[in-house]
Short mmCIF file of C-alpha atoms in Angstrom, two decimals:
data_model
loop_
_atom_site.label_atom_id
_atom_site.label_comp_id
_atom_site.label_asym_id
_atom_site.label_seq_id
_atom_site.Cartn_x
_atom_site.Cartn_y
_atom_site.Cartn_z
CA UNK A 1 141.58 108.13 95.43
CA UNK A 2 142.19 107.44 91.75
CA UNK A 3 139.19 108.58 89.72
CA UNK A 4 138.45 107.67 86.10
CA UNK A 5 137.92 110.36 83.42
CA UNK A 6 134.51 112.01 83.04
CA UNK A 7 133.91 110.03 79.85
CA UNK A 8 132.85 107.01 81.91
CA UNK A 9 129.60 108.82 82.74
CA UNK A 10 128.20 109.21 79.24
CA UNK A 11 129.67 105.82 78.26
CA UNK A 12 127.65 104.06 80.98
CA UNK A 13 124.48 105.93 80.06
CA UNK A 14 124.60 105.32 76.31
CA UNK A 15 125.37 101.65 76.97
CA UNK A 16 122.30 101.42 79.19
CA UNK A 17 120.16 103.18 76.56
CA UNK A 18 121.83 102.31 73.23
CA UNK A 19 121.27 104.97 70.57
CA UNK A 20 120.55 102.44 67.83
CA UNK A 21 117.88 100.80 69.99
CA UNK A 22 116.25 104.15 70.83
CA UNK A 23 115.87 104.93 67.13
CA UNK A 24 114.64 101.42 66.39
CA UNK A 25 111.96 101.65 69.06
CA UNK A 26 110.99 105.12 67.84
CA UNK A 27 110.30 103.65 64.40
CA UNK A 28 108.50 100.60 65.80
CA UNK A 29 106.14 102.70 67.91
CA UNK A 30 105.45 105.25 65.16
CA UNK A 31 107.07 108.07 67.07
CA UNK A 32 109.41 109.16 64.26
CA UNK A 33 106.52 109.70 61.86
CA UNK A 34 105.35 112.71 63.79
CA UNK A 35 106.00 116.33 62.88
CA UNK A 36 107.89 115.67 59.67
CA UNK A 37 111.11 114.64 61.40
CA UNK A 38 111.85 118.00 63.03
CA UNK A 39 112.90 116.21 66.22
CA UNK A 40 115.40 113.41 66.60
CA UNK A 41 114.04 110.59 68.75
CA UNK A 42 117.29 109.94 70.60
CA UNK A 43 117.78 113.65 71.31
CA UNK A 44 114.19 113.93 72.52
CA UNK A 45 114.67 110.95 74.83
CA UNK A 46 117.74 112.41 76.52
CA UNK A 47 116.22 115.90 76.76
CA UNK A 48 113.28 114.36 78.62
CA UNK A 49 115.19 111.85 80.74
CA UNK A 50 117.90 114.22 81.94
CA UNK A 51 115.87 117.40 81.66
CA UNK A 52 113.39 115.93 84.13
CA UNK A 53 116.12 115.93 86.76
CA UNK A 54 116.17 119.73 86.85
CA UNK A 55 114.46 120.65 90.10
CA UNK A 56 111.30 122.64 89.50
CA UNK A 57 111.47 122.42 85.68
CA UNK A 58 109.01 119.68 84.68
CA UNK A 59 106.98 121.68 82.16
CA UNK A 60 106.81 121.03 78.44
CA UNK A 61 108.29 124.47 77.82
CA UNK A 62 111.27 123.60 80.05
CA UNK A 63 111.77 120.36 78.09
CA UNK A 64 111.61 122.34 74.83
CA UNK A 65 114.25 124.77 76.05
CA UNK A 66 116.45 121.89 77.20
CA UNK A 67 116.17 120.28 73.77
CA UNK A 68 117.00 123.50 71.90
CA UNK A 69 119.87 124.47 74.21
CA UNK A 70 121.45 121.02 73.92
CA UNK A 71 120.63 119.76 70.45
CA UNK A 72 119.79 122.96 68.53
CA UNK A 73 116.85 123.73 66.29
CA UNK A 74 114.04 126.29 66.31
CA UNK A 75 111.02 124.34 67.50
CA UNK A 76 107.87 126.19 68.45
CA UNK A 77 106.05 125.28 71.61
CA UNK A 78 102.97 124.08 69.72
CA UNK A 79 105.05 121.68 67.63
CA UNK A 80 106.92 120.34 70.67
CA UNK A 81 103.68 119.93 72.61
CA UNK A 82 102.22 117.76 69.85
CA UNK A 83 104.90 115.16 70.50
CA UNK A 84 103.27 114.24 73.82
CA UNK A 85 101.04 111.58 72.32
CA UNK A 86 100.13 107.92 72.92
CA UNK A 87 103.01 107.03 70.56
CA UNK A 88 105.49 108.81 72.82
CA UNK A 89 104.07 106.97 75.85
CA UNK A 90 104.41 103.63 74.05
CA UNK A 91 107.99 104.49 73.11
CA UNK A 92 108.89 105.46 76.69
CA UNK A 93 107.25 102.30 78.07
CA UNK A 94 109.26 100.08 75.76
CA UNK A 95 112.53 101.85 76.55
CA UNK A 96 111.84 101.63 80.28
CA UNK A 97 110.80 97.99 80.12
CA UNK A 98 113.98 96.93 78.33
CA UNK A 99 116.23 98.95 80.65
CA UNK A 100 114.62 97.47 83.77
CA UNK A 101 114.98 93.94 82.39
CA UNK A 102 118.67 94.48 81.62
CA UNK A 103 119.40 95.95 85.05
CA UNK A 104 117.51 93.11 86.75
CA UNK A 105 119.74 90.53 85.05
CA UNK A 106 122.83 92.37 86.22
CA UNK A 107 121.74 92.74 89.86
CA UNK A 108 123.96 91.37 92.61
CA UNK A 109 123.01 88.47 94.82
CA UNK A 110 121.14 89.47 97.96
CA UNK A 111 123.03 89.31 101.25
CA UNK A 112 122.37 88.91 104.97
CA UNK A 113 118.77 88.10 105.93
CA UNK A 114 117.80 88.13 102.25
CA UNK A 115 120.43 85.76 100.88
CA UNK A 116 118.07 82.77 101.02
CA UNK A 117 115.77 84.40 98.47
CA UNK A 118 116.24 84.82 94.74
CA UNK A 119 114.81 88.33 95.13
CA UNK A 120 112.84 90.39 97.62
CA UNK A 121 110.00 92.38 96.06
CA UNK A 122 108.04 95.20 97.72
CA UNK A 123 104.58 96.08 96.39
CA UNK A 124 102.92 99.45 96.89
CA UNK A 125 101.40 102.46 95.15
CA UNK A 126 101.44 106.24 95.41
CA UNK A 127 98.85 108.85 94.44
CA UNK A 128 99.64 111.83 92.18
CA UNK A 129 97.46 114.93 92.35
CA UNK A 130 96.09 116.14 89.01
CA UNK A 131 94.08 119.10 87.75
CA UNK A 132 90.31 118.78 88.15
CA UNK A 133 89.93 118.98 84.34
CA UNK A 134 91.31 115.43 84.17
CA UNK A 135 88.57 113.96 86.37
CA UNK A 136 86.92 112.00 83.53
CA UNK A 137 90.19 110.23 82.66
CA UNK A 138 91.62 110.06 86.19
CA UNK A 139 88.82 110.18 88.79
CA UNK A 140 90.05 110.71 92.33
CA UNK A 141 88.71 109.64 95.70
CA UNK A 142 86.03 112.34 95.70
CA UNK A 143 83.93 114.05 93.07
CA UNK A 144 86.09 117.17 93.33
CA UNK A 145 89.47 115.44 93.02
CA UNK A 146 91.42 114.02 90.08
CA UNK A 147 94.37 111.76 90.66
CA UNK A 148 96.53 109.02 89.21
CA UNK A 149 98.04 106.00 90.94
CA UNK A 150 101.48 104.64 90.22
CA UNK A 151 101.63 100.96 91.22
CA UNK A 152 105.08 99.38 91.50
CA UNK A 153 106.77 96.13 92.39
CA UNK A 154 110.20 97.22 93.63
CA UNK A 155 113.26 95.00 93.57
CA UNK A 156 115.39 95.46 96.69
CA UNK A 157 118.53 94.41 94.82
CA UNK A 158 118.25 97.27 92.30
CA UNK A 159 116.02 99.72 94.15
CA UNK A 160 113.96 99.99 90.96
CA UNK A 161 110.51 98.83 89.85
CA UNK A 162 110.45 95.51 88.03
CA UNK A 163 106.76 95.95 87.27
CA UNK A 164 104.61 99.09 87.22
CA UNK A 165 101.20 100.29 86.11
CA UNK A 166 99.42 103.65 85.91
CA UNK A 167 95.73 103.92 86.79
CA UNK A 168 93.23 106.44 88.09
CA UNK A 169 93.19 107.01 91.85
CA UNK A 170 90.03 104.95 92.36
CA UNK A 171 91.51 101.70 91.04
CA UNK A 172 92.03 99.34 93.96
CA UNK A 173 95.59 98.23 94.63
CA UNK A 174 94.78 94.52 94.73
CA UNK A 175 93.72 94.53 91.06
CA UNK A 176 97.24 95.53 90.04
CA UNK A 177 99.10 92.72 91.81
CA UNK A 178 99.60 89.79 89.47
CA UNK A 179 101.17 86.46 90.37
CA UNK A 180 103.08 83.90 88.35
CA UNK A 181 106.30 81.90 87.99
CA UNK A 182 108.36 85.07 88.56
CA UNK A 183 107.61 84.64 92.27
CA UNK A 184 109.49 81.34 92.62
CA UNK A 185 111.87 81.51 95.61
CA UNK A 186 111.18 85.26 95.94
CA UNK A 187 109.81 87.05 99.01
CA UNK A 188 106.92 89.47 98.46
CA UNK A 189 106.35 92.20 101.07
CA UNK A 190 103.13 94.23 100.92
CA UNK A 191 100.72 96.12 103.13
CA UNK A 192 97.07 95.53 104.01
CA UNK A 193 95.75 97.21 100.85
CA UNK A 194 96.73 94.04 98.93
CA UNK A 195 95.40 91.65 101.58
CA UNK A 196 93.65 88.67 99.96
CA UNK A 197 93.88 85.01 100.96
CA UNK A 198 93.55 84.02 97.32
CA UNK A 199 96.65 86.09 96.47
CA UNK A 200 98.57 84.40 99.30
CA UNK A 201 97.53 81.02 97.97
CA UNK A 202 98.71 81.90 94.45
CA UNK A 203 102.08 83.14 95.74
CA UNK A 204 102.49 79.90 97.69
CA UNK A 205 101.45 77.80 94.69
CA UNK A 206 104.08 79.53 92.53
CA UNK A 207 106.81 78.62 95.01
CA UNK A 208 107.12 82.11 96.46
CA UNK A 209 107.05 83.57 99.96
CA UNK A 210 104.84 86.37 101.26
CA UNK A 211 104.70 88.56 104.34
CA UNK A 212 102.06 91.17 105.15
CA UNK A 213 100.19 92.68 108.08
CA UNK A 214 97.01 90.93 109.18
CA UNK A 215 93.90 93.02 108.58
CA UNK A 216 92.01 94.07 111.74
CA UNK A 217 88.85 92.30 110.53
CA UNK A 218 90.65 89.11 109.43
CA UNK A 219 89.84 86.13 111.64
CA UNK A 220 92.07 83.12 110.89
CA UNK A 221 91.33 80.11 113.07
CA UNK A 222 94.33 78.83 115.04
CA UNK A 223 94.88 75.09 114.48
CA UNK A 224 98.32 74.67 116.04
CA UNK A 225 100.71 76.72 118.15
CA UNK A 226 104.27 76.92 116.85
CA UNK A 227 105.80 77.95 120.17
CA UNK A 228 105.51 76.17 123.50
CA UNK A 229 104.88 78.09 126.74
CA UNK A 230 105.67 76.92 130.25
CA UNK A 231 103.14 76.73 133.05
CA UNK A 232 99.40 77.21 132.71
CA UNK A 233 99.53 79.11 129.44
CA UNK A 234 96.23 79.72 127.66
CA UNK A 235 95.72 77.29 124.79
CA UNK A 236 95.00 79.10 121.55
CA UNK A 237 94.05 76.09 119.48
CA UNK A 238 90.57 76.43 117.98
CA UNK A 239 90.41 80.16 118.71
CA UNK A 240 90.12 82.99 116.22
CA UNK A 241 93.08 85.33 116.28
CA UNK A 242 91.38 88.65 116.97
CA UNK A 243 89.23 87.17 119.77
CA UNK A 244 92.12 86.21 122.06
CA UNK A 245 94.28 89.36 121.91
CA UNK A 246 92.85 91.04 125.02
CA UNK A 247 93.43 87.96 127.19
CA UNK A 248 97.07 87.38 126.29
CA UNK A 249 100.17 88.57 128.13
CA UNK A 250 102.85 87.15 125.84
CA UNK A 251 105.60 88.87 123.95
CA UNK A 252 104.79 86.96 120.78
CA UNK A 253 102.07 84.88 119.15
CA UNK A 254 103.18 82.24 116.67
CA UNK A 255 100.55 79.87 115.32
CA UNK A 256 99.49 77.90 112.30
CA UNK A 257 96.10 79.26 111.27
CA UNK A 258 93.37 78.19 108.92
CA UNK A 259 91.85 80.59 106.38
CA UNK A 260 88.94 80.19 104.02
CA UNK A 261 88.51 81.82 100.61
CA UNK A 262 87.14 81.31 97.10
CA UNK A 263 89.51 79.71 94.61
CA UNK A 264 88.95 80.05 90.90
CA UNK A 265 88.63 76.88 88.85
CA UNK A 266 89.15 76.38 85.14
CA UNK A 267 85.52 76.83 84.05
CA UNK A 268 85.39 80.33 85.52
CA UNK A 269 83.50 79.40 88.70
CA UNK A 270 84.87 79.59 92.23
CA UNK A 271 85.04 76.87 94.81
CA UNK A 272 85.53 77.02 98.58
CA UNK A 273 89.14 76.53 99.59
CA UNK A 274 90.84 76.17 102.97
CA UNK A 275 94.57 76.70 103.54
CA UNK A 276 96.81 77.12 106.55
CA UNK A 277 99.24 79.98 106.92
CA UNK A 278 101.36 81.19 109.77
CA UNK A 279 100.09 84.08 111.92
CA UNK A 280 102.65 85.97 114.01
CA UNK A 281 102.02 88.60 116.64
CA UNK A 282 104.74 90.76 118.22
CA UNK A 283 103.87 92.97 121.20
CA UNK A 284 104.60 96.65 120.66
CA UNK A 285 105.28 98.30 123.99
CA UNK A 286 104.85 101.87 122.76
CA UNK A 287 101.44 101.25 121.19
CA UNK A 288 100.41 98.66 123.80
CA UNK A 289 99.14 96.25 121.18
CA UNK A 290 100.20 93.34 119.01
CA UNK A 291 101.52 93.88 115.50
CA UNK A 292 100.02 90.95 113.62
CA UNK A 293 101.48 89.40 110.48
CA UNK A 294 100.52 86.56 108.18
CA UNK A 295 103.11 84.65 106.15
CA UNK A 296 104.15 81.30 104.73
CA UNK A 297 107.75 81.65 105.94
CA UNK A 298 108.71 78.59 108.06
CA UNK A 299 108.98 78.96 111.84
CA UNK A 300 112.10 76.77 111.88
CA UNK A 301 114.00 79.37 109.88
CA UNK A 302 112.36 82.63 110.99
CA UNK A 303 111.39 83.40 114.57
CA UNK A 304 108.52 85.77 115.32
CA UNK A 305 110.95 88.64 115.89
CA UNK A 306 112.58 87.87 112.52
CA UNK A 307 109.20 88.21 110.83
CA UNK A 308 108.69 91.67 112.30
CA UNK A 309 112.21 92.66 111.28
CA UNK A 310 111.77 91.44 107.72
CA UNK A 311 108.56 93.42 107.34
CA UNK A 312 110.42 96.64 108.16
CA UNK A 313 112.10 96.36 104.77
CA UNK A 314 108.77 97.36 103.23
CA UNK A 315 109.72 100.93 104.14
CA UNK A 316 112.15 100.90 101.20
CA UNK A 317 109.30 101.42 98.75
CA UNK A 318 108.18 104.47 100.75
CA UNK A 319 111.69 105.87 100.31
CA UNK A 320 111.39 105.20 96.57
CA UNK A 321 108.15 107.19 96.40
CA UNK A 322 109.63 109.97 98.52
CA UNK A 323 112.54 110.22 96.10
CA UNK A 324 110.15 110.41 93.15
CA UNK A 325 108.06 113.10 94.82
CA UNK A 326 110.82 115.26 96.27
CA UNK A 327 113.72 114.96 93.85
CA UNK A 328 111.54 114.40 90.77
CA UNK A 329 108.48 116.44 91.90
CA UNK A 330 106.06 113.66 91.00
CA UNK A 331 103.52 114.61 93.69
CA UNK A 332 101.65 117.04 91.44
CA UNK A 333 101.37 117.57 87.68
CA UNK A 334 100.43 120.85 86.03
CA UNK A 335 98.78 119.58 82.85
CA UNK A 336 95.29 118.93 81.52
CA UNK A 337 96.33 116.39 78.86
CA UNK A 338 96.09 112.68 79.80
CA UNK A 339 98.97 111.73 77.50
CA UNK A 340 101.22 114.24 79.25
CA UNK A 341 100.35 112.72 82.65
CA UNK A 342 101.36 109.25 81.50
CA UNK A 343 104.46 110.54 79.73
CA UNK A 344 105.68 112.48 82.78
CA UNK A 345 105.25 109.47 85.05
CA UNK A 346 107.19 107.30 82.61
CA UNK A 347 109.91 109.96 82.27
CA UNK A 348 110.23 110.14 86.06
CA UNK A 349 110.84 106.37 86.18
CA UNK A 350 113.38 106.60 83.36
CA UNK A 351 115.13 109.43 85.24
CA UNK A 352 115.21 107.14 88.25
CA UNK A 353 116.94 104.47 86.14
CA UNK A 354 119.46 107.07 84.94
CA UNK A 355 120.23 108.04 88.54
CA UNK A 356 120.55 104.42 89.68
CA UNK A 357 122.73 103.57 86.68
CA UNK A 358 125.21 106.30 87.54
CA UNK A 359 125.09 105.31 91.20
CA UNK A 360 126.12 101.76 90.29
CA UNK A 361 128.99 103.20 88.27
CA UNK A 362 130.25 105.20 91.24
CA UNK A 363 129.83 102.24 93.59
CA UNK A 364 132.20 100.36 91.27
CA UNK A 365 134.63 103.28 91.44
CA UNK A 366 134.48 103.19 95.25
CA UNK A 367 135.01 99.43 95.27
CA UNK A 368 138.18 99.88 93.24
CA UNK A 369 139.48 102.50 95.67
CA UNK A 370 138.12 101.41 99.07
CA UNK A 371 140.52 99.49 101.30
CA UNK A 372 138.22 99.24 104.31
CA UNK A 373 136.39 95.90 104.15
CA UNK A 374 134.06 96.97 106.95
CA UNK A 375 132.47 99.69 104.83
CA UNK A 376 129.95 98.73 102.17
CA UNK A 377 130.52 101.13 99.20
CA UNK A 378 126.79 101.32 98.48
CA UNK A 379 126.20 102.74 101.98
CA UNK A 380 128.46 105.68 101.10
CA UNK A 381 126.05 106.71 98.34
CA UNK A 382 122.48 106.86 99.75
CA UNK A 383 120.03 106.70 96.85
CA UNK A 384 118.10 109.89 97.54
CA UNK A 385 121.21 111.93 98.29
CA UNK A 386 122.78 110.60 95.11
CA UNK A 387 119.69 111.55 93.07
CA UNK A 388 119.97 115.13 94.29
CA UNK A 389 123.68 115.19 93.36
CA UNK A 390 122.86 114.02 89.84
CA UNK A 391 120.01 116.51 89.47
CA UNK A 392 122.31 119.42 90.32
CA UNK A 393 124.61 118.46 87.43
CA UNK A 394 122.11 117.10 84.95
CA UNK A 395 122.81 119.84 82.37
CA UNK A 396 126.52 118.97 82.29
CA UNK A 397 125.71 115.27 81.99
CA UNK A 398 123.23 115.96 79.19
CA UNK A 399 125.78 117.95 77.19
CA UNK A 400 128.34 115.15 77.51
CA UNK A 401 125.77 112.61 76.28
CA UNK A 402 124.86 114.89 73.36
CA UNK A 403 128.52 115.23 72.30
CA UNK A 404 128.95 111.46 72.62
CA UNK A 405 126.04 110.98 70.20
CA UNK A 406 127.50 113.45 67.70
CA UNK A 407 125.34 116.48 68.45
CA UNK A 408 127.00 119.89 68.59
CA UNK A 409 125.71 122.22 71.29
CA UNK A 410 124.42 125.42 69.64
CA UNK A 411 126.31 128.66 70.22
CA UNK A 412 125.31 130.94 73.04
CA UNK A 413 124.43 133.69 70.56
CA UNK A 414 122.05 131.37 68.73
CA UNK A 415 120.47 130.14 71.96
CA UNK A 416 119.85 133.68 73.19
CA UNK A 417 118.45 134.70 69.80
CA UNK A 418 116.03 131.76 69.80
CA UNK A 419 114.86 132.62 73.29
CA UNK A 420 114.60 136.34 72.74
CA UNK A 421 112.87 136.52 69.37
CA UNK A 422 109.17 137.30 69.65
CA UNK A 423 107.19 134.67 67.70
CA UNK A 424 104.22 137.07 67.60
CA UNK A 425 106.05 140.13 66.32
CA UNK A 426 103.15 140.98 64.00
CA UNK A 427 100.93 141.71 66.96
CA UNK A 428 100.73 145.33 68.09
CA UNK A 429 102.04 145.93 71.60
CA UNK A 430 99.99 147.98 74.04
CA UNK A 431 102.57 150.77 74.24
CA UNK A 432 102.77 150.98 70.44
CA UNK A 433 99.00 151.19 70.23
CA UNK A 434 98.96 154.07 72.69
CA UNK A 435 101.86 155.81 70.95
CA UNK A 436 100.82 155.59 67.35
CA UNK A 437 97.03 155.11 67.11
CA UNK A 438 95.02 158.29 66.70
CA UNK A 439 93.07 159.65 69.66
CA UNK A 440 89.38 160.43 69.46
CA UNK A 441 88.65 164.10 68.86
CA UNK A 442 87.74 166.21 71.87
CA UNK A 443 84.06 166.73 72.33
CA UNK A 444 83.05 170.34 71.83
#
C-alpha cells in the first residue's frame, strides 16, 4: 500500500479549520480581548480540540499543560481558567457551526435503502451528569440531581450533528426539534420522546418524510387497510389501533390511520386538524408483541418489513453518544462553572469533527489503494475504533499542527522547569516550619 507523507494530516485539519478564520472569529466574538493577549486564539483552539482527545485528561489544568507544552508560555492556572467564559463558548459555537456546514456540503450521496432521500437525519438526546452545585443552572430529573442534555440532529452521511442544542436535563426533547424547509426530501428518524402529531404534520408539509415508534397510548383510527388478507380476515377499518392488537394473528399490520391534533394558525390560536398517516405493525416473536410504527412513507415503495428495517438505523445516534461518552468521556463533568460545562460539550463536538475529518482523509487513502470492489473502504475504519486510534496519537497530531501554524514547541528543559517551579514559593512548608521555628520552652 502506497501511503502519503504525514503532512497530509495537519494539512487536512488546518484546511477544515483555517487559521485566518479562527482569528477572525476570535475577534468577532470578543475572545481576543481577554487577558491582555497572553493566549493566542488559534493555539488555544487546537489545544482544546486535540487536547480533549487525551483519554482521562479533560480538566482545565490538563488543557493548560497541553497549551504550554505545545505552544510555550508561562500561564498560571487562574489566568487560563478565566478564559472559560461566554465569549469562548460563542467562539466555539461559531467555529463548530461553520465546520459542520462545510462538511455537510461535501458529504457523499446516500446509497442503498437511503439513496431515494436527500439526507437521513436521526434525532435524539443524551444526559450528562453534573455536580450538584450546578442545580440552579442545570436542574436534573430530581431535586438532588444536576444534569445537562445534549440534543442533536445527526446526519447519517457524515455521522455528525447538523443541529445541536444544550439545555438542562428537565427540558423536554420535543421542544428542541424544529422543522422547516431543510426537511425537504429528507427522512427523519426519532423515538417516542419526540412523538407529536403536529410535528409529523409539519414534516409532511415541508416535503419531508418521518418514521417513529407509535406511543403505547396513541390511538389512531384505521380508515383503510393497505394490505389485503385472504379468507375471513378481521376487518380493521373503523377500529383504533391499540384496541385490536390482542385479537390479531398476523405477521404485519399496515393501515392508513386518522389522527387528530391542534394546528397553530397565524393569529396565535389553534384549530382542530385531522390528518391521515400510515401505521405499521410488525410482530416480534421474541417479545410476543407488535412493534408499531407511524410514518408518511408510501406503502408502494416500502413494505411493512422495510419500515421496521429503516427504523433500525436510529441506533446510529446511540453509537454517536456512546463514542462521545466513552472516547471523549462526556458522561460526567467535574466542574462547578456553567460556562465550563457548555465549553466542554462544544469542545467534545469539535473533537468529534476532527476525528471524522481525519477518518475521511484515510478513507480517501484506502480508496486510492484498494483494489477489491466488494469492500467499502469506510467499513474498514469503524468510527469509534478510529476515534480511539486518533486519541492515542493526539499529542503527535497537535505538535504537527502547531509546527504547521508556525509555533515552535518549547524545549524539554523549559517545559520541566515550568511544571516544577513552585508558584507559591513564598509560603513556608510544614517541614521548614518544624525545622526552623522555635519551640515553646519546657514547663518547669
